[in-house]
PDB file of C-alpha atoms in Angstrom:
ATOM      1  CA  UNK U   1     138.851 136.727-211.620  1.00  0.00           C
ATOM      2  CA  UNK U   2     135.552 138.598-211.320  1.00  0.00           C
ATOM      3  CA  UNK U   3     135.239 138.859-215.108  1.00  0.00           C
ATOM      4  CA  UNK U   4     135.870 135.159-215.658  1.00  0.00           C
ATOM      5  CA  UNK U   5     133.171 133.744-213.422  1.00  0.00           C
ATOM      6  CA  UNK U   6     130.738 136.662-213.025  1.00  0.00           C
ATOM      7  CA  UNK U   7     130.617 136.139-209.268  1.00  0.00           C
ATOM      8  CA  UNK U   8     127.533 137.420-207.475  1.00  0.00           C
ATOM      9  CA  UNK U   9     126.760 137.838-203.788  1.00  0.00           C
ATOM     10  CA  UNK U  10     125.268 134.799-202.101  1.00  0.00           C
ATOM     11  CA  UNK U  11     126.752 132.296-204.501  1.00  0.00           C
ATOM     12  CA  UNK U  12     128.013 128.948-203.265  1.00  0.00           C
ATOM     13  CA  UNK U  13     131.332 128.156-204.893  1.00  0.00           C
ATOM     14  CA  UNK U  14     133.350 124.945-204.709  1.00  0.00           C
ATOM     15  CA  UNK U  15     137.095 124.752-205.157  1.00  0.00           C
ATOM     16  CA  UNK U  16     139.497 121.918-204.315  1.00  0.00           C
ATOM     17  CA  UNK U  17     142.703 121.326-202.423  1.00  0.00           C
ATOM     18  CA  UNK U  18     145.530 120.506-204.854  1.00  0.00           C
ATOM     19  CA  UNK U  19     146.801 116.950-204.894  1.00  0.00           C
ATOM     20  CA  UNK U  20     149.371 115.099-206.979  1.00  0.00           C
ATOM     21  CA  UNK U  21     150.647 118.074-209.004  1.00  0.00           C
ATOM     22  CA  UNK U  22     147.272 119.705-209.685  1.00  0.00           C
ATOM     23  CA  UNK U  23     147.228 123.445-210.252  1.00  0.00           C
ATOM     24  CA  UNK U  24     146.783 125.243-206.938  1.00  0.00           C
ATOM     25  CA  UNK U  25     143.561 127.293-206.651  1.00  0.00           C
ATOM     26  CA  UNK U  26     144.773 129.157-203.531  1.00  0.00           C
ATOM     27  CA  UNK U  27     144.504 132.533-205.298  1.00  0.00           C
ATOM     28  CA  UNK U  28     140.859 131.786-206.122  1.00  0.00           C
ATOM     29  CA  UNK U  29     140.169 130.632-202.568  1.00  0.00           C
ATOM     30  CA  UNK U  30     141.686 133.829-201.137  1.00  0.00           C
ATOM     31  CA  UNK U  31     139.774 136.001-203.616  1.00  0.00           C
ATOM     32  CA  UNK U  32     136.479 134.318-202.704  1.00  0.00           C
ATOM     33  CA  UNK U  33     137.164 134.491-198.972  1.00  0.00           C
ATOM     34  CA  UNK U  34     138.072 138.189-199.154  1.00  0.00           C
ATOM     35  CA  UNK U  35     134.874 138.920-201.101  1.00  0.00           C
ATOM     36  CA  UNK U  36     132.734 137.083-198.528  1.00  0.00           C
ATOM     37  CA  UNK U  37     131.575 134.161-200.677  1.00  0.00           C
ATOM     38  CA  UNK U  38     130.561 130.797-199.246  1.00  0.00           C
ATOM     39  CA  UNK U  39     133.372 128.417-200.233  1.00  0.00           C
ATOM     40  CA  UNK U  40     133.063 124.628-200.275  1.00  0.00           C
ATOM     41  CA  UNK U  41     135.340 121.669-200.884  1.00  0.00           C
ATOM     42  CA  UNK U  42     134.443 118.278-202.339  1.00  0.00           C
ATOM     43  CA  UNK U  43     133.971 115.391-199.909  1.00  0.00           C
ATOM     44  CA  UNK U  44     133.715 111.753-200.907  1.00  0.00           C
ATOM     45  CA  UNK U  45     130.389 110.126-200.159  1.00  0.00           C
ATOM     46  CA  UNK U  46     130.487 106.604-201.541  1.00  0.00           C
ATOM     47  CA  UNK U  47     131.316 106.868-205.243  1.00  0.00           C
ATOM     48  CA  UNK U  48     130.304 110.482-205.721  1.00  0.00           C
ATOM     49  CA  UNK U  49     130.988 113.907-204.277  1.00  0.00           C
ATOM     50  CA  UNK U  50     129.119 116.314-202.069  1.00  0.00           C
ATOM     51  CA  UNK U  51     130.397 119.740-201.077  1.00  0.00           C
ATOM     52  CA  UNK U  52     131.213 120.788-197.511  1.00  0.00           C
ATOM     53  CA  UNK U  53     131.610 124.368-196.359  1.00  0.00           C
ATOM     54  CA  UNK U  54     135.213 125.155-195.471  1.00  0.00           C
ATOM     55  CA  UNK U  55     135.844 125.441-191.770  1.00  0.00           C
ATOM     56  CA  UNK U  56     138.843 125.018-189.502  1.00  0.00           C
ATOM     57  CA  UNK U  57     138.754 121.246-189.029  1.00  0.00           C
ATOM     58  CA  UNK U  58     139.730 118.676-191.636  1.00  0.00           C
ATOM     59  CA  UNK U  59     140.114 114.919-191.912  1.00  0.00           C
ATOM     60  CA  UNK U  60     141.774 112.752-194.555  1.00  0.00           C
ATOM     61  CA  UNK U  61     139.552 110.805-196.943  1.00  0.00           C
ATOM     62  CA  UNK U  62     140.386 107.303-198.193  1.00  0.00           C
ATOM     63  CA  UNK U  63     142.802 108.784-200.748  1.00  0.00           C
ATOM     64  CA  UNK U  64     144.638 110.861-198.136  1.00  0.00           C
ATOM     65  CA  UNK U  65     143.135 114.166-199.300  1.00  0.00           C
ATOM     66  CA  UNK U  66     141.977 116.671-196.674  1.00  0.00           C
ATOM     67  CA  UNK U  67     138.223 117.201-196.452  1.00  0.00           C
ATOM     68  CA  UNK U  68     136.463 119.730-194.238  1.00  0.00           C
ATOM     69  CA  UNK U  69     134.478 118.486-191.282  1.00  0.00           C
ATOM     70  CA  UNK U  70     131.307 120.509-191.735  1.00  0.00           C
ATOM     71  CA  UNK U  71     127.677 120.466-190.744  1.00  0.00           C
ATOM     72  CA  UNK U  72     126.773 122.158-194.040  1.00  0.00           C
ATOM     73  CA  UNK U  73     127.058 119.614-196.848  1.00  0.00           C
ATOM     74  CA  UNK U  74     125.408 120.326-200.195  1.00  0.00           C
ATOM     75  CA  UNK U  75     124.686 118.441-203.399  1.00  0.00           C
ATOM     76  CA  UNK U  76     126.294 119.569-206.649  1.00  0.00           C
ATOM     77  CA  UNK U  77     123.015 120.996-207.952  1.00  0.00           C
ATOM     78  CA  UNK U  78     122.986 123.395-204.976  1.00  0.00           C
ATOM     79  CA  UNK U  79     126.318 124.906-206.007  1.00  0.00           C
ATOM     80  CA  UNK U  80     126.565 127.918-208.318  1.00  0.00           C
ATOM     81  CA  UNK U  81     130.134 127.319-209.494  1.00  0.00           C
ATOM     82  CA  UNK U  82     132.475 124.337-209.202  1.00  0.00           C
ATOM     83  CA  UNK U  83     136.195 124.722-209.893  1.00  0.00           C
ATOM     84  CA  UNK U  84     137.769 121.343-210.588  1.00  0.00           C
ATOM     85  CA  UNK U  85     141.282 120.098-211.281  1.00  0.00           C
ATOM     86  CA  UNK U  86     142.145 118.662-214.676  1.00  0.00           C
ATOM     87  CA  UNK U  87     144.636 116.040-215.767  1.00  0.00           C
ATOM     88  CA  UNK U  88     143.972 116.960-219.385  1.00  0.00           C
ATOM     89  CA  UNK U  89     141.575 118.982-221.538  1.00  0.00           C
ATOM     90  CA  UNK U  90     140.915 119.953-225.137  1.00  0.00           C
ATOM     91  CA  UNK U  91     139.792 123.180-226.796  1.00  0.00           C
ATOM     92  CA  UNK U  92     136.197 121.883-226.781  1.00  0.00           C
ATOM     93  CA  UNK U  93     136.236 121.934-222.956  1.00  0.00           C
ATOM     94  CA  UNK U  94     136.256 118.176-222.598  1.00  0.00           C
ATOM     95  CA  UNK U  95     138.203 116.997-219.575  1.00  0.00           C
ATOM     96  CA  UNK U  96     140.217 114.143-218.171  1.00  0.00           C
ATOM     97  CA  UNK U  97     140.255 113.733-214.415  1.00  0.00           C
ATOM     98  CA  UNK U  98     142.119 111.264-212.241  1.00  0.00           C
ATOM     99  CA  UNK U  99     140.051 108.386-213.609  1.00  0.00           C
ATOM    100  CA  UNK U 100     137.791 107.678-210.651  1.00  0.00           C
ATOM    101  CA  UNK U 101     134.687 109.145-212.291  1.00  0.00           C
ATOM    102  CA  UNK U 102     133.717 111.072-209.152  1.00  0.00           C
ATOM    103  CA  UNK U 103     132.951 114.364-210.890  1.00  0.00           C
ATOM    104  CA  UNK U 104     131.181 112.652-213.810  1.00  0.00           C
ATOM    105  CA  UNK U 105     128.910 110.656-211.482  1.00  0.00           C
ATOM    106  CA  UNK U 106     128.272 113.689-209.303  1.00  0.00           C
ATOM    107  CA  UNK U 107     127.423 115.912-212.270  1.00  0.00           C
ATOM    108  CA  UNK U 108     125.493 113.326-214.322  1.00  0.00           C
ATOM    109  CA  UNK U 109     122.294 115.326-213.809  1.00  0.00           C
ATOM    110  CA  UNK U 110     123.726 117.982-216.156  1.00  0.00           C
ATOM    111  CA  UNK U 111     123.888 115.392-218.959  1.00  0.00           C
ATOM    112  CA  UNK U 112     120.361 114.105-218.302  1.00  0.00           C
ATOM    113  CA  UNK U 113     118.761 117.545-218.210  1.00  0.00           C
ATOM    114  CA  UNK U 114     120.464 120.101-220.406  1.00  0.00           C
ATOM    115  CA  UNK U 115     118.436 122.964-218.907  1.00  0.00           C
ATOM    116  CA  UNK U 116     120.489 122.965-215.688  1.00  0.00           C
ATOM    117  CA  UNK U 117     122.272 126.308-215.650  1.00  0.00           C
ATOM    118  CA  UNK U 118     124.066 125.574-212.391  1.00  0.00           C
ATOM    119  CA  UNK U 119     126.550 124.722-211.371  1.00  0.00           C
ATOM    120  CA  UNK U 120     128.835 126.363-213.872  1.00  0.00           C
ATOM    121  CA  UNK U 121     131.892 124.140-214.282  1.00  0.00           C
ATOM    122  CA  UNK U 122     135.372 125.662-214.413  1.00  0.00           C
ATOM    123  CA  UNK U 123     138.403 123.466-215.008  1.00  0.00           C
ATOM    124  CA  UNK U 124     141.852 124.580-213.871  1.00  0.00           C
ATOM    125  CA  UNK U 125     144.940 123.249-215.636  1.00  0.00           C
ATOM    126  CA  UNK U 126     148.445 124.049-216.753  1.00  0.00           C
ATOM    127  CA  UNK U 127     148.890 124.946-220.443  1.00  0.00           C
ATOM    128  CA  UNK U 128     150.910 121.778-221.026  1.00  0.00           C
ATOM    129  CA  UNK U 129     147.864 119.668-220.098  1.00  0.00           C
ATOM    130  CA  UNK U 130     146.016 120.587-223.292  1.00  0.00           C
ATOM    131  CA  UNK U 131     145.629 117.760-225.813  1.00  0.00           C
ATOM    132  CA  UNK U 132     144.461 117.990-229.429  1.00  0.00           C
ATOM    133  CA  UNK U 133     141.135 116.140-229.076  1.00  0.00           C
ATOM    134  CA  UNK U 134     139.811 113.942-226.311  1.00  0.00           C
ATOM    135  CA  UNK U 135     137.763 110.879-227.087  1.00  0.00           C
ATOM    136  CA  UNK U 136     134.674 111.281-224.928  1.00  0.00           C
ATOM    137  CA  UNK U 137     132.275 108.713-223.518  1.00  0.00           C
ATOM    138  CA  UNK U 138     128.531 109.139-223.039  1.00  0.00           C
ATOM    139  CA  UNK U 139     128.965 109.777-219.300  1.00  0.00           C
ATOM    140  CA  UNK U 140     131.651 112.462-219.642  1.00  0.00           C
ATOM    141  CA  UNK U 141     130.514 115.875-218.428  1.00  0.00           C
ATOM    142  CA  UNK U 142     132.141 118.764-220.279  1.00  0.00           C
ATOM    143  CA  UNK U 143     133.099 122.108-218.776  1.00  0.00           C
ATOM    144  CA  UNK U 144     131.750 125.594-219.266  1.00  0.00           C
ATOM    145  CA  UNK U 145     135.229 127.126-219.068  1.00  0.00           C
ATOM    146  CA  UNK U 146     138.845 125.963-218.860  1.00  0.00           C
ATOM    147  CA  UNK U 147     141.350 128.314-217.242  1.00  0.00           C
ATOM    148  CA  UNK U 148     145.105 127.964-217.677  1.00  0.00           C
ATOM    149  CA  UNK U 149     147.840 130.417-216.661  1.00  0.00           C
ATOM    150  CA  UNK U 150     147.774 131.942-220.175  1.00  0.00           C
ATOM    151  CA  UNK U 151     144.396 131.140-221.762  1.00  0.00           C
ATOM    152  CA  UNK U 152     140.692 131.069-220.963  1.00  0.00           C
ATOM    153  CA  UNK U 153     138.587 128.691-223.076  1.00  0.00           C
ATOM    154  CA  UNK U 154     134.907 129.713-222.970  1.00  0.00           C
TER     155      UNK U 154
END
């Protein structure tokens, strides 16, 4: 895991809680926790996402997904790494999400200003979710890396 993401002390890293058959990032969460990293989860704010530090208390959002109740909520551009679930992906690191556009709206700043180095975007998927070539739209934000159980696309 360390080699994949080049984790460094003090980084703020977002993961997600699996929903609807998404690959479970529990191993990553445990790795980060054991190494002392600050770990965040996405929270819905209107039509985009912010990232709340994981604590002990959670509440369900409007889609029934647990979100941390936290006093530390950050914008995406304050994160160093964001792990996100994928519905589909291609070898060019284009992604399909659940169709709500939450990640694309949240990460639109990366499309507008190519010089943003952070956050690095890591998609997690099963091998069977790879498709030959995705048709992308102007608002689609591609990934830096896709990780499946057998392959890493960088």
